[in-house]
């Protein structure tokens, strides 16, 4: 990035911060696309929301929106939002990071998770909403091709750590204990 590019990005981020006062991340994305292009608008919104410049410029896991046709900006913005592109990752404690690893192990042992639920769980894990991710995984359970014993044991370990952190996941933890 050249100095002038950095200045342009800085200006876009300032504009995005101003626009966020009255609009949603989707509204701001839509408003910035004409001047910045889709990729530039995403980066500006993400940085304005609190991500570092490096984090804001990282690709999101589900693909890009570089080839928008005129009129597709709102749909693209809503798709980005639904898939967590505007979720600012939250720092978690060491115990929370361990709970996240247990939940990731449960996902690997699950035998697959329906796409809608998976998107929600992945977003929650990334953003640091560990209680939400835990409850989502506990509700879905493993598929028949998964390793149910590992799935439930992993979730019990995660849930116990979350309870120690003060998370309100007792009911879901009980459900996991019955499954283990």
PDB file of N, CA and C in Angstrom, residues 2 22 28 32 46 52 56-58 61 68 84 87 96-97 103 113 145-147 155 158 161 172 174 180:
ATOM      1  N   UNK A   2       0.669   2.133  -0.902  1.00  0.00           N
ATOM      2  CA  UNK A   2       1.449   3.362  -0.955  1.00  0.00           C
ATOM      3  C   UNK A   2       0.879   4.363   0.035  1.00  0.00           C
ATOM      4  N   UNK A  22     -25.478   6.903  11.878  1.00  0.00           N
ATOM      5  CA  UNK A  22     -26.893   6.904  11.482  1.00  0.00           C
ATOM      6  C   UNK A  22     -27.326   5.647  10.750  1.00  0.00           C
ATOM      7  N   UNK A  28     -23.834   1.423   5.425  1.00  0.00           N
ATOM      8  CA  UNK A  28     -22.554   2.086   5.169  1.00  0.00           C
ATOM      9  C   UNK A  28     -21.841   1.406   4.004  1.00  0.00           C
ATOM     10  N   UNK A  32     -20.728   3.269   0.516  1.00  0.00           N
ATOM     11  CA  UNK A  32     -19.322   3.405   0.127  1.00  0.00           C
ATOM     12  C   UNK A  32     -18.958   2.696  -1.166  1.00  0.00           C
ATOM     13  N   UNK A  46     -15.269  -2.543   8.141  1.00  0.00           N
ATOM     14  CA  UNK A  46     -14.694  -3.414   9.172  1.00  0.00           C
ATOM     15  C   UNK A  46     -13.747  -2.635  10.081  1.00  0.00           C
ATOM     16  N   UNK A  52      -8.540  -3.983  13.393  1.00  0.00           N
ATOM     17  CA  UNK A  52      -7.289  -3.373  12.949  1.00  0.00           C
ATOM     18  C   UNK A  52      -7.299  -3.342  11.418  1.00  0.00           C
ATOM     19  N   UNK A  56      -9.085  -6.046   9.156  1.00  0.00           N
ATOM     20  CA  UNK A  56     -10.144  -5.592   8.251  1.00  0.00           C
ATOM     21  C   UNK A  56      -9.873  -6.009   6.813  1.00  0.00           C
ATOM     22  N   UNK A  57      -8.584  -6.103   6.460  1.00  0.00           N
ATOM     23  CA  UNK A  57      -8.230  -6.469   5.093  1.00  0.00           C
ATOM     24  C   UNK A  57      -8.141  -7.952   4.834  1.00  0.00           C
ATOM     25  N   UNK A  58      -8.258  -8.762   5.904  1.00  0.00           N
ATOM     26  CA  UNK A  58      -8.207 -10.214   5.719  1.00  0.00           C
ATOM     27  C   UNK A  58      -9.427 -10.686   4.946  1.00  0.00           C
ATOM     28  N   UNK A  61     -14.239 -15.785   5.182  1.00  0.00           N
ATOM     29  CA  UNK A  61     -14.170 -17.217   4.881  1.00  0.00           C
ATOM     30  C   UNK A  61     -15.084 -17.692   3.775  1.00  0.00           C
ATOM     31  N   UNK A  68     -19.637  -7.197  -8.243  1.00  0.00           N
ATOM     32  CA  UNK A  68     -21.030  -6.775  -8.092  1.00  0.00           C
ATOM     33  C   UNK A  68     -21.526  -6.084  -9.352  1.00  0.00           C
ATOM     34  N   UNK A  84     -21.134 -12.788   8.858  1.00  0.00           N
ATOM     35  CA  UNK A  84     -20.231 -12.332   9.895  1.00  0.00           C
ATOM     36  C   UNK A  84     -19.083 -11.453   9.463  1.00  0.00           C
ATOM     37  N   UNK A  87     -18.665  -8.728  11.941  1.00  0.00           N
ATOM     38  CA  UNK A  87     -18.547  -9.080  13.356  1.00  0.00           C
ATOM     39  C   UNK A  87     -17.122  -8.789  13.817  1.00  0.00           C
ATOM     40  N   UNK A  96     -11.755 -19.179  28.080  1.00  0.00           N
ATOM     41  CA  UNK A  96     -12.632 -19.072  26.917  1.00  0.00           C
ATOM     42  C   UNK A  96     -11.982 -19.656  25.670  1.00  0.00           C
ATOM     43  N   UNK A  97     -10.683 -19.406  25.496  1.00  0.00           N
ATOM     44  CA  UNK A  97      -9.974 -19.972  24.344  1.00  0.00           C
ATOM     45  C   UNK A  97      -9.966 -21.497  24.408  1.00  0.00           C
ATOM     46  N   UNK A 103     -15.086 -26.743  21.641  1.00  0.00           N
ATOM     47  CA  UNK A 103     -16.234 -26.652  20.716  1.00  0.00           C
ATOM     48  C   UNK A 103     -15.810 -26.951  19.284  1.00  0.00           C
ATOM     49  N   UNK A 113     -22.637 -30.336  10.262  1.00  0.00           N
ATOM     50  CA  UNK A 113     -23.662 -29.481  10.847  1.00  0.00           C
ATOM     51  C   UNK A 113     -24.374 -28.780   9.700  1.00  0.00           C
ATOM     52  N   UNK A 145     -23.343 -40.041  11.266  1.00  0.00           N
ATOM     53  CA  UNK A 145     -21.992 -40.389  10.821  1.00  0.00           C
ATOM     54  C   UNK A 145     -20.895 -39.830  11.704  1.00  0.00           C
ATOM     55  N   UNK A 146     -21.264 -39.069  12.715  1.00  0.00           N
ATOM     56  CA  UNK A 146     -20.268 -38.462  13.589  1.00  0.00           C
ATOM     57  C   UNK A 146     -19.904 -39.364  14.751  1.00  0.00           C
ATOM     58  N   UNK A 147     -18.982 -38.897  15.546  1.00  0.00           N
ATOM     59  CA  UNK A 147     -18.560 -39.618  16.746  1.00  0.00           C
ATOM     60  C   UNK A 147     -19.275 -38.971  17.935  1.00  0.00           C
ATOM     61  N   UNK A 155     -18.194 -31.147  24.222  1.00  0.00           N
ATOM     62  CA  UNK A 155     -19.107 -30.080  24.635  1.00  0.00           C
ATOM     63  C   UNK A 155     -19.227 -29.986  26.149  1.00  0.00           C
ATOM     64  N   UNK A 158     -16.248 -28.058  27.249  1.00  0.00           N
ATOM     65  CA  UNK A 158     -16.413 -26.641  26.911  1.00  0.00           C
ATOM     66  C   UNK A 158     -17.419 -25.982  27.847  1.00  0.00           C
ATOM     67  N   UNK A 161     -16.124 -25.204  31.335  1.00  0.00           N
ATOM     68  CA  UNK A 161     -15.263 -24.015  31.321  1.00  0.00           C
ATOM     69  C   UNK A 161     -16.090 -22.734  31.225  1.00  0.00           C
ATOM     70  N   UNK A 172     -28.120 -26.128  28.675  1.00  0.00           N
ATOM     71  CA  UNK A 172     -27.481 -26.775  27.533  1.00  0.00           C
ATOM     72  C   UNK A 172     -26.412 -27.758  28.008  1.00  0.00           C
ATOM     73  N   UNK A 174     -26.477 -29.466  30.788  1.00  0.00           N
ATOM     74  CA  UNK A 174     -27.186 -30.665  31.254  1.00  0.00           C
ATOM     75  C   UNK A 174     -27.548 -31.558  30.079  1.00  0.00           C
ATOM     76  N   UNK A 180     -23.648 -37.549  26.702  1.00  0.00           N
ATOM     77  CA  UNK A 180     -22.294 -38.138  26.823  1.00  0.00           C
ATOM     78  C   UNK A 180     -22.330 -39.563  27.314  1.00  0.00           C
TER      79      UNK A 180
END
